CSV table of C-alpha atoms and ligand atoms in Angstrom, one decimal:
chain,number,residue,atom,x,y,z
A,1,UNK,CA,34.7,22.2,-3.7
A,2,UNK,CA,35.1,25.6,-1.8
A,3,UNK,CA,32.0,26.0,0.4
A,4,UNK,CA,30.8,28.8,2.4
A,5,UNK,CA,28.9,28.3,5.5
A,6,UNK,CA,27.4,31.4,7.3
A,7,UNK,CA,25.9,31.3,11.0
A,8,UNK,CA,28.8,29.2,12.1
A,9,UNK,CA,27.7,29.6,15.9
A,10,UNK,CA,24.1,28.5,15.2
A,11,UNK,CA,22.7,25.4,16.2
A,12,UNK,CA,22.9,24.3,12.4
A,13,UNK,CA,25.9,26.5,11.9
A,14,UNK,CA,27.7,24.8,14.4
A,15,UNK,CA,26.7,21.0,13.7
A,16,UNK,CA,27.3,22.1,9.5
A,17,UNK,CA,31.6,23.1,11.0
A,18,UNK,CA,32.1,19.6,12.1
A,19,UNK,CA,30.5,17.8,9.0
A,20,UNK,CA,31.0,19.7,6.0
A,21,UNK,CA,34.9,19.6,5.5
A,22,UNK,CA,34.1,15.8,4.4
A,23,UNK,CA,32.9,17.6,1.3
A,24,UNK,CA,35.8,20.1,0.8
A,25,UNK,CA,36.9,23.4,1.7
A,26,UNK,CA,35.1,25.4,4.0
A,27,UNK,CA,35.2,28.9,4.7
A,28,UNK,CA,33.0,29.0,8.2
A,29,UNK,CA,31.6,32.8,8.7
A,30,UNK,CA,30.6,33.7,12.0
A,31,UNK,CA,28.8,37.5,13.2
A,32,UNK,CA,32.6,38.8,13.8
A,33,UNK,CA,33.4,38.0,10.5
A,34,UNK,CA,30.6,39.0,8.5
A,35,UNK,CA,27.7,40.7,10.0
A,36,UNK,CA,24.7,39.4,7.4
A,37,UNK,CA,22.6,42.2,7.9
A,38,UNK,CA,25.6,44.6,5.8
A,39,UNK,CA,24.4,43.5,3.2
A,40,UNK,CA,27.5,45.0,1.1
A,41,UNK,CA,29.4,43.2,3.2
A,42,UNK,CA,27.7,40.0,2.3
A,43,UNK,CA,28.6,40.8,-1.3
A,44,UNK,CA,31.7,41.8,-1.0
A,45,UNK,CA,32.8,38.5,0.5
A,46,UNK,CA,31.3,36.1,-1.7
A,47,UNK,CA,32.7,38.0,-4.5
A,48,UNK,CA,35.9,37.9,-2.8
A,49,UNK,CA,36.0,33.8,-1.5
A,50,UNK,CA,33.9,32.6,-4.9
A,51,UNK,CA,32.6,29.5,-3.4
A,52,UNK,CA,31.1,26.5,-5.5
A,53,UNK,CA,28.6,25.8,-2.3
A,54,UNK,CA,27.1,28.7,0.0
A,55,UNK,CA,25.4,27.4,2.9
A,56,UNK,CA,23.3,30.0,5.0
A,57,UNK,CA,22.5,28.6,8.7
A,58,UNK,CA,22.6,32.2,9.9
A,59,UNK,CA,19.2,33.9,10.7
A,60,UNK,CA,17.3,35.8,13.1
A,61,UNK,CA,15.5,33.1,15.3
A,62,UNK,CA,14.4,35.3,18.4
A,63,UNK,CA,10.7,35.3,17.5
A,64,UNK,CA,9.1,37.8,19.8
A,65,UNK,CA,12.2,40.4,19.8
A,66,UNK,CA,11.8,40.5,15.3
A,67,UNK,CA,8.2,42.3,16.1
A,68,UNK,CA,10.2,44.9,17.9
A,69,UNK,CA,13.7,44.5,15.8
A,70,UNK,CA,11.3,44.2,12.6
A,71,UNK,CA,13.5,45.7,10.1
A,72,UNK,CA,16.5,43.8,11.5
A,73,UNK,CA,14.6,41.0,11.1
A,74,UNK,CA,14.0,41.6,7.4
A,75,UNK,CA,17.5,42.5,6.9
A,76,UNK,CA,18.9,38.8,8.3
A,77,UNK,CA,16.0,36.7,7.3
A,78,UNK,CA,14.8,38.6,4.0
A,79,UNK,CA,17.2,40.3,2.2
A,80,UNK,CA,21.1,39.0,3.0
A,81,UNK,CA,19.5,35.6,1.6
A,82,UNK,CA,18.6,37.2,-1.8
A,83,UNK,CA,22.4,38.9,-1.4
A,84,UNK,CA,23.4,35.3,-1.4
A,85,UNK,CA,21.1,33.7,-3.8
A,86,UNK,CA,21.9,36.7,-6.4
A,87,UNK,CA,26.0,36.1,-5.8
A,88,UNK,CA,25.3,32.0,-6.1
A,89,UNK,CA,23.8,32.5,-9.5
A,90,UNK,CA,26.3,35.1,-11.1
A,91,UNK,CA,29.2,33.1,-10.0
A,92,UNK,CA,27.9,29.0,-10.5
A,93,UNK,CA,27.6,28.4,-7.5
A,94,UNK,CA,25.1,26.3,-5.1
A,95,UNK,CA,22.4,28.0,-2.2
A,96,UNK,CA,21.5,26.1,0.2
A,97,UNK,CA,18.5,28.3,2.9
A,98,UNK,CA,16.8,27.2,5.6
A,99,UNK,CA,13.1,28.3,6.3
A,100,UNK,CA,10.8,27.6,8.9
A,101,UNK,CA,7.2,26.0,9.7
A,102,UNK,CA,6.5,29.6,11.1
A,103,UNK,CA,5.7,30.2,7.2
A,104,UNK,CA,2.2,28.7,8.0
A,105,UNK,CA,-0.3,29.7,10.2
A,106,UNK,CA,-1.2,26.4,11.7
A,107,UNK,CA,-4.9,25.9,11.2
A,108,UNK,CA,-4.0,22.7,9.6
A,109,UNK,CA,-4.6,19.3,11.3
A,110,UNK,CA,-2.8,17.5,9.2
A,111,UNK,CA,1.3,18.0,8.1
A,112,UNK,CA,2.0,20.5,5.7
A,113,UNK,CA,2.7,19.9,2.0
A,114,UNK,CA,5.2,22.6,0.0
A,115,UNK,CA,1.4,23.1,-1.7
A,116,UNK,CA,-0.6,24.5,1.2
A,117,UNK,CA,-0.5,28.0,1.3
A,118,UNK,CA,1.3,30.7,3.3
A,119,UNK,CA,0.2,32.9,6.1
A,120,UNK,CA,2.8,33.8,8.4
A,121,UNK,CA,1.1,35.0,11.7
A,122,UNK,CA,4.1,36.5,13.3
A,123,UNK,CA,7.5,39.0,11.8
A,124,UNK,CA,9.6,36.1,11.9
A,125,UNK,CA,7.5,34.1,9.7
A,126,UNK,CA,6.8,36.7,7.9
A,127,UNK,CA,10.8,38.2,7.3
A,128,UNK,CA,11.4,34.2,6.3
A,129,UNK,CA,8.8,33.7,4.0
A,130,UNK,CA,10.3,36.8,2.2
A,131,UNK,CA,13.2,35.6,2.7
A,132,UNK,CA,11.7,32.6,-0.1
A,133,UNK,CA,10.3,34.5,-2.4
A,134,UNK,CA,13.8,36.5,-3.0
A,135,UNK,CA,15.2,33.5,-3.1
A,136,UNK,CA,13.2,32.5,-5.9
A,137,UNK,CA,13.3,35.8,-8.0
A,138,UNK,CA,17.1,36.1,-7.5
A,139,UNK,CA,18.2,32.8,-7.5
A,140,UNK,CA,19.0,29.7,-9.9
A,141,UNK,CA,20.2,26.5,-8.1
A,142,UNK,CA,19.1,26.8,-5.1
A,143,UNK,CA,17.4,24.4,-2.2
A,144,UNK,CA,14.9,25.8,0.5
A,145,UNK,CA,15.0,23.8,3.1
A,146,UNK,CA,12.0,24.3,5.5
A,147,UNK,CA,12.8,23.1,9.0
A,148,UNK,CA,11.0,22.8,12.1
A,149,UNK,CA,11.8,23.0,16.0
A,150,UNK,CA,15.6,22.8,15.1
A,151,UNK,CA,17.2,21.9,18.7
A,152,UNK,CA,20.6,21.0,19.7
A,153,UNK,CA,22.5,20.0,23.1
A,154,UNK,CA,24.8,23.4,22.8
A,155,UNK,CA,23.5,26.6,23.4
A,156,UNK,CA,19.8,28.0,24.3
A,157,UNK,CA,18.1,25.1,23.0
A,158,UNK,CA,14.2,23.8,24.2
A,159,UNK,CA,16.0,20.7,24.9
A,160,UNK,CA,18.3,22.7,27.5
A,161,UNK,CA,15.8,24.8,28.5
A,162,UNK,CA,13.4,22.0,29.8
A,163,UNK,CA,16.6,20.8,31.8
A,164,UNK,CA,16.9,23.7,33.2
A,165,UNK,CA,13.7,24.5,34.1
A,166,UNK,CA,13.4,21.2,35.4
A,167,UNK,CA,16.5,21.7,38.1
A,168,UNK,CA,14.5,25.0,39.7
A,169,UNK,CA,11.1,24.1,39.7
A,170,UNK,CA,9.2,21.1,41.5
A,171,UNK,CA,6.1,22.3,39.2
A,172,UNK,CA,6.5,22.9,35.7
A,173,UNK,CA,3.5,23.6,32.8
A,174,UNK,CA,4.5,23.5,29.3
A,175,UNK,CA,1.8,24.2,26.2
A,176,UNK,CA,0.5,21.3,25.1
A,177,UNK,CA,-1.8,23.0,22.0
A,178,UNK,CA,1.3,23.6,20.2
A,179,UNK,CA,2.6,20.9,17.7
A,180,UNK,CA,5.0,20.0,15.2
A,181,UNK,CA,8.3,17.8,14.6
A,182,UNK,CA,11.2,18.3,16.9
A,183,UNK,CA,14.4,18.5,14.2
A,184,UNK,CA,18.2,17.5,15.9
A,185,UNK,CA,20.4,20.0,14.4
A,186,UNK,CA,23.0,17.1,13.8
A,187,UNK,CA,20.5,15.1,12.2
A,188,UNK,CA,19.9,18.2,10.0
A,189,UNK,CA,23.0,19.3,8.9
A,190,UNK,CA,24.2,15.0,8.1
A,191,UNK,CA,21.2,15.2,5.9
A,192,UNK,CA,22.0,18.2,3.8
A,193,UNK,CA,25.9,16.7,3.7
A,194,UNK,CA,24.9,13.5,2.6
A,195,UNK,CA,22.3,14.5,0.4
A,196,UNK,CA,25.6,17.2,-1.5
A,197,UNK,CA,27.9,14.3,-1.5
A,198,UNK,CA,25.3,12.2,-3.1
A,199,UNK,CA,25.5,14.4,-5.9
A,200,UNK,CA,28.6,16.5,-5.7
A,201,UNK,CA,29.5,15.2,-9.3
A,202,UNK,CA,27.2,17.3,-11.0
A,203,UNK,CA,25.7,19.3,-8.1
A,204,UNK,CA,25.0,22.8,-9.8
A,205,UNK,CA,23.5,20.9,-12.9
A,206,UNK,CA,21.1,18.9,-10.3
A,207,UNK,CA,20.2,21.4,-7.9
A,208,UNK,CA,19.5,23.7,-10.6
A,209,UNK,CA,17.1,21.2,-12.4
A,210,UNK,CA,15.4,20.1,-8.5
A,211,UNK,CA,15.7,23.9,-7.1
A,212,UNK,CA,12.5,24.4,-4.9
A,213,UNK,CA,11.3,24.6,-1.2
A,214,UNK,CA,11.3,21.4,0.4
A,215,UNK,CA,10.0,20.7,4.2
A,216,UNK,CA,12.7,18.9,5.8
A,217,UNK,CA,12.0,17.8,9.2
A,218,UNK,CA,12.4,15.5,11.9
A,219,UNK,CA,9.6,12.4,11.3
A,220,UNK,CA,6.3,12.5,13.3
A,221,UNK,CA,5.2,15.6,15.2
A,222,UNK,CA,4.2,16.0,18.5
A,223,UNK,CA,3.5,18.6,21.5
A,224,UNK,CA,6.1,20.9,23.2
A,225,UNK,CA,4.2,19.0,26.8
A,226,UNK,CA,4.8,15.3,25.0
A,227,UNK,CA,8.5,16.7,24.2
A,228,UNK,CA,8.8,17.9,27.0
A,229,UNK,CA,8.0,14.5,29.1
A,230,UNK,CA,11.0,12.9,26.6
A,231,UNK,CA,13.3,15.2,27.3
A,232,UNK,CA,12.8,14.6,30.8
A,233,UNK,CA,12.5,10.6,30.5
A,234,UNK,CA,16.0,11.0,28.6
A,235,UNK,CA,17.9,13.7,30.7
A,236,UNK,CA,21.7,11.7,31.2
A,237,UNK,CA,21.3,13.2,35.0
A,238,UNK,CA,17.9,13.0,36.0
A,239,UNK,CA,18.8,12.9,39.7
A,240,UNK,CA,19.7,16.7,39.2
A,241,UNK,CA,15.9,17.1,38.5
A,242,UNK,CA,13.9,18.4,41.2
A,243,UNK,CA,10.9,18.1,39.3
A,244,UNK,CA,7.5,16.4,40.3
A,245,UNK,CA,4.5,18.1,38.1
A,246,UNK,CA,4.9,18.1,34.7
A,247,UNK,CA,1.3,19.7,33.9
A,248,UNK,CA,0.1,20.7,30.1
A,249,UNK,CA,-1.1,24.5,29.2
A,250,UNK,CA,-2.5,25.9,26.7
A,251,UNK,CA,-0.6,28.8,24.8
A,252,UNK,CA,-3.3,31.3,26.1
A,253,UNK,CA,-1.9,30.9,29.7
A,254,UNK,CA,1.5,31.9,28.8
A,255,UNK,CA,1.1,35.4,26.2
A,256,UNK,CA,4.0,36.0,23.9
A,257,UNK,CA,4.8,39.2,21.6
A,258,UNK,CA,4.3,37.2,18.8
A,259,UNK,CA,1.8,34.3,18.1
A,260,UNK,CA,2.5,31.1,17.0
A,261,UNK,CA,0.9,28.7,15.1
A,262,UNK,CA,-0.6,25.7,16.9
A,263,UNK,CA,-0.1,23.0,14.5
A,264,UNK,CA,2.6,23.5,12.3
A,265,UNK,CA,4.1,19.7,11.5
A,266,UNK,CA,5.5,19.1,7.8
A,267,UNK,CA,5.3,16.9,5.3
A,268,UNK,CA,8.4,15.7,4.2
A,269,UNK,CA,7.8,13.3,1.3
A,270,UNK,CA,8.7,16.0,-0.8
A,271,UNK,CA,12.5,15.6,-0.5
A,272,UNK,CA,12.3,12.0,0.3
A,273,UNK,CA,10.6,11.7,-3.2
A,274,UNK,CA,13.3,13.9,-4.7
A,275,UNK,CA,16.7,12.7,-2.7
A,276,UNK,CA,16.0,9.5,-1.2
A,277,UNK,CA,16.7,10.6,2.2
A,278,UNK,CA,14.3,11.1,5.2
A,279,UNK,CA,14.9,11.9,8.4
A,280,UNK,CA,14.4,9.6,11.1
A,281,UNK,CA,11.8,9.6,13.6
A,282,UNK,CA,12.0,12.5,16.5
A,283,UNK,CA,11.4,10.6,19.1
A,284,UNK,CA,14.1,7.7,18.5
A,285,UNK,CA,16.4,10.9,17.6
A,286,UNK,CA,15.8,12.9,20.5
A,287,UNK,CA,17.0,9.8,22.3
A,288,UNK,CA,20.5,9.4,20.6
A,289,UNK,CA,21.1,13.4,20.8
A,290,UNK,CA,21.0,13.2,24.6
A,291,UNK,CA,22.7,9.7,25.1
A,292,UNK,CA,26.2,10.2,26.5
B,301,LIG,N1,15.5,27.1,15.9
B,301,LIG,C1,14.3,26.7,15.4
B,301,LIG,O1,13.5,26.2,16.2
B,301,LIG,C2,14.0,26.8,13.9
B,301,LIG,C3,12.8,26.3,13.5
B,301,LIG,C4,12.5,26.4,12.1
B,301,LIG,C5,13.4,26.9,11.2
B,301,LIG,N2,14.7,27.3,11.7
B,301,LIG,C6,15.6,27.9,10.7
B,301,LIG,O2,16.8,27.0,10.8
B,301,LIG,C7,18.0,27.8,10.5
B,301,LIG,C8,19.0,27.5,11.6
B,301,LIG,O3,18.4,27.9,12.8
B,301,LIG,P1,19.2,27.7,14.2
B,301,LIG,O4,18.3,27.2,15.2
B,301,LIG,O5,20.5,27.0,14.0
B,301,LIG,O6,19.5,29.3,14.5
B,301,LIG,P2,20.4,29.9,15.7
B,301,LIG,O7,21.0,28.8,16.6
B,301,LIG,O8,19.7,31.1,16.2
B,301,LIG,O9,21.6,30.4,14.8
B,301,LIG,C9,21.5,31.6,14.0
B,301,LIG,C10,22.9,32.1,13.8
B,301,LIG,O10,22.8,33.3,13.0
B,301,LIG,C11,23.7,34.2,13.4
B,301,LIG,N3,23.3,35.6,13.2
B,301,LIG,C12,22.2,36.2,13.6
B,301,LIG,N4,22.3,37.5,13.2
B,301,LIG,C13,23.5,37.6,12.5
B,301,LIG,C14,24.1,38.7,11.9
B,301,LIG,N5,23.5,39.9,11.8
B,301,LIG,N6,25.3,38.5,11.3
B,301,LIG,C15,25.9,37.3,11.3
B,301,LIG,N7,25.3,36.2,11.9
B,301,LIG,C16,24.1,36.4,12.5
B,301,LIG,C17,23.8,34.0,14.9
B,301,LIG,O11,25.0,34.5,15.4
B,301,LIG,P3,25.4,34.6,17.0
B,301,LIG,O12,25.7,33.2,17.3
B,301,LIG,O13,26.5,35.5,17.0
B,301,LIG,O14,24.1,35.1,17.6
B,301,LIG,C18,23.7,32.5,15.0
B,301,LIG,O15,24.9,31.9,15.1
B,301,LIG,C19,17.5,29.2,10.4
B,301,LIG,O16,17.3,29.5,9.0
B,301,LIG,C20,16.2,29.2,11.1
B,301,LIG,O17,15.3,30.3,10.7
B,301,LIG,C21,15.0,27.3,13.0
C-alpha cells in the first residue's frame, strides 16, 4: 500500500510518521514540501505519487488567528481537503480527515452524537465544518474522523503549556466551564492504523461502503481546570513546579478572538459500533502519555 500522509510536523502528523510504515509505504508531506493551501499544488502531487491511502493530519489549528487569517483558514481547512477527497476518488484511493468538536456550538449537556446538528461559533469551526461538507460532495471512500482536544508531549501542546505555566507562576487559573475529552495524539493515530490494517484487504471496498463522519475521541470528558490538576498530578518533574494555587475561571475572565463552545464532548459509539475499536479512557491515557 502506498500512503500519503500530509501535516507530517503536526501533533497527529507526527505520531501517524512513526506508526503508519507498519501498513506500507509512506510518502510523509510536510509545509516545505507541499504547502496545502496551493491547492494546484496539492493536485499536482497526488496525481504525481498515486497513493492507495491519503491521510490528511495537516490543518489550520490556531483558532483565534483564522478570524483574522479567515480565508487562509478556508483554504487549509475547507478546500485543500476537497482537493484531496476529489484526487482519492478519481484514482481508488482511501481519505482519511480529521474534524473537530469546534463543529458544535456547545449548548449540549450531554456528548455529541454524528446526529446533533452543526453550528460552528468560531472561523475555525466554521472553515472545518466546510471542510466536511466538500468532503462529502467530492468524495467516495472516505472517513471523517471528528476529534477533540488532540494533545501530544512534542510541540505547543495544553499538556506542555500547563507545565510551563506551572514552572513561572505560583498562581495559576484555568477555565473550568469549558469541557470535552482530552484525545493523545498517539492514541489517535494507533487507532486509525489499527482500524486500516484491520481491513487493509479490501479497504477501498469497506471504507467506501462505511464512508461517513465519525466522532472519535478520547473516552469521558472533563474540564480544561480538572485536566489541568492531572497534568500537574502526573508532571515526570513536579519538583520543577513552582506552583501552589491551581484556581478554576470561567471563560468570561480570560476573552479570546474567537469563542468557544463550552461543552463540546463526543459520542463515540458511532465508530465503536462500526470498527470495534474505542479509545480508552482520558484520564488513564493522559497518564501513560506523560510516564517516562
Ligand atoms: N489540536 C486540537 O486540539 C484539535 C482538536 C480537534 C480537532 N483537531 C483536528 O485534528 C487534526 C490534527 O490536529 P493537530 O493538533 O495535529 O494539528 P497541528 O499540530 O496544528 O498540526 C497541523 C499541521 O498542519 C500543517 N500545516 C498548516 N498549514 C499548512 C500549510 N499551508 N501547508 C502545509 N502544512 C500545513 C502544520 O505545519 P507546520 O508544522 O509547518 O506549522 C502542522 O504540521 C486537524 O485536522 C485538527 O483540525 C485538532
Amino acid at each position: 500500500m502506498r500512503i500519503v500522509l500530509f501535516g507530517k510536523n503536526g501533533q497527529l502528523g507526527w505520531e501517524f510518521q512513526r506508526i503508519l510504515p507498519i501498513l506500507g509505504e509512506v510518502i510523509a508531506l510536510g509545509r516545505d514540501e507541499v504547502d496545502v493551501s496551493d491547492l494546484h499544488s496539492v493536485q499536482k502531487i497526488l496525481n504525481e505519487l498515486k497513493p492507495n491511502l491519503i491521510i490528511n493530519a495537516s490543518a489550520y489549528t490556531e483558532v483565534d488567528r483564522a478570524e483574522i487569517e479567515l480565508e487562509l483558514a478556508m483554504n487549509i481547512n475547507a478546500l485543500a481537503p476537497a482537493v484531496m477527497a476529489e484526487a482519492a476518488r478519481k484514482q481508488g484511493a482511501v481519505f482519511i480527515q480529521y474534524s473537530t468538536d469546534y463543529v458544535f456550538d456547545g449548548k449540549k449537556d450531554i456528548p455529541y452524537t454524528e446526529n446533533d446538528p452543526t453550528h460552528p461559533l468560531n472561523t475555525y469551526g466554521r472553515s472545518k465544518l466546510m471542510g466536511e461538507e466538500n468532503i462529502k460532495q467530492a468524495g467516495e471512500a472516505y472517513l471523517i474522523l471528528r476529534t477533540s482536544w488532540v494533545y501530544s508531549l512534542r510541540g505547543n501542546s495544553f499538556v506542555n503549556k500547563v507545565l510551563g505555566w506551572a514552572r513561572k507562576n505560583e498562581n495559576l487559573k484555568i477555565v473550568s466551564d469549558q469541557i470535552s475529552g482530552p484525545t493523545w495524539a498517539r492514541m489517535l493515530a494507533g487507532i486509525t492504523s489499527l482500524m486500516l490494517a484491520q481491513n487493509s484487504a479490501n479497504l477501498l471496498e469497506i471504507i467506501r461502503e462505511r464512508r461517513s463522519v465519525y466522532h472519535l475521541a478520547g473516552a469521558g470528558y472533563t474540564s480544561r481546570y480538572e485536566w489541568a490538576k492531572e497534568i500537574l498530578v502526573n508532571d515526570p518533574n513536579r519538583t520543577e513546579q513552582i506552583v501552589r494555587d491551581l484556581e478554576p475561571a470561567r471563560s468570561d475572565d480570560f476573552p479570546t478572538t474567537a469563542v468557544r463552545p463550552l461543552f463540546s464532548a463526543l459520542d463515540c459509539t458511532r465508530f465503536e459500533d462500526t470498527f470495534g475499536l474505542k479509545l480508552p479512557n482520558w484520564n488513564s491515557t493522559l497518564k501513560l502519555a506523560m510516564t517516562r
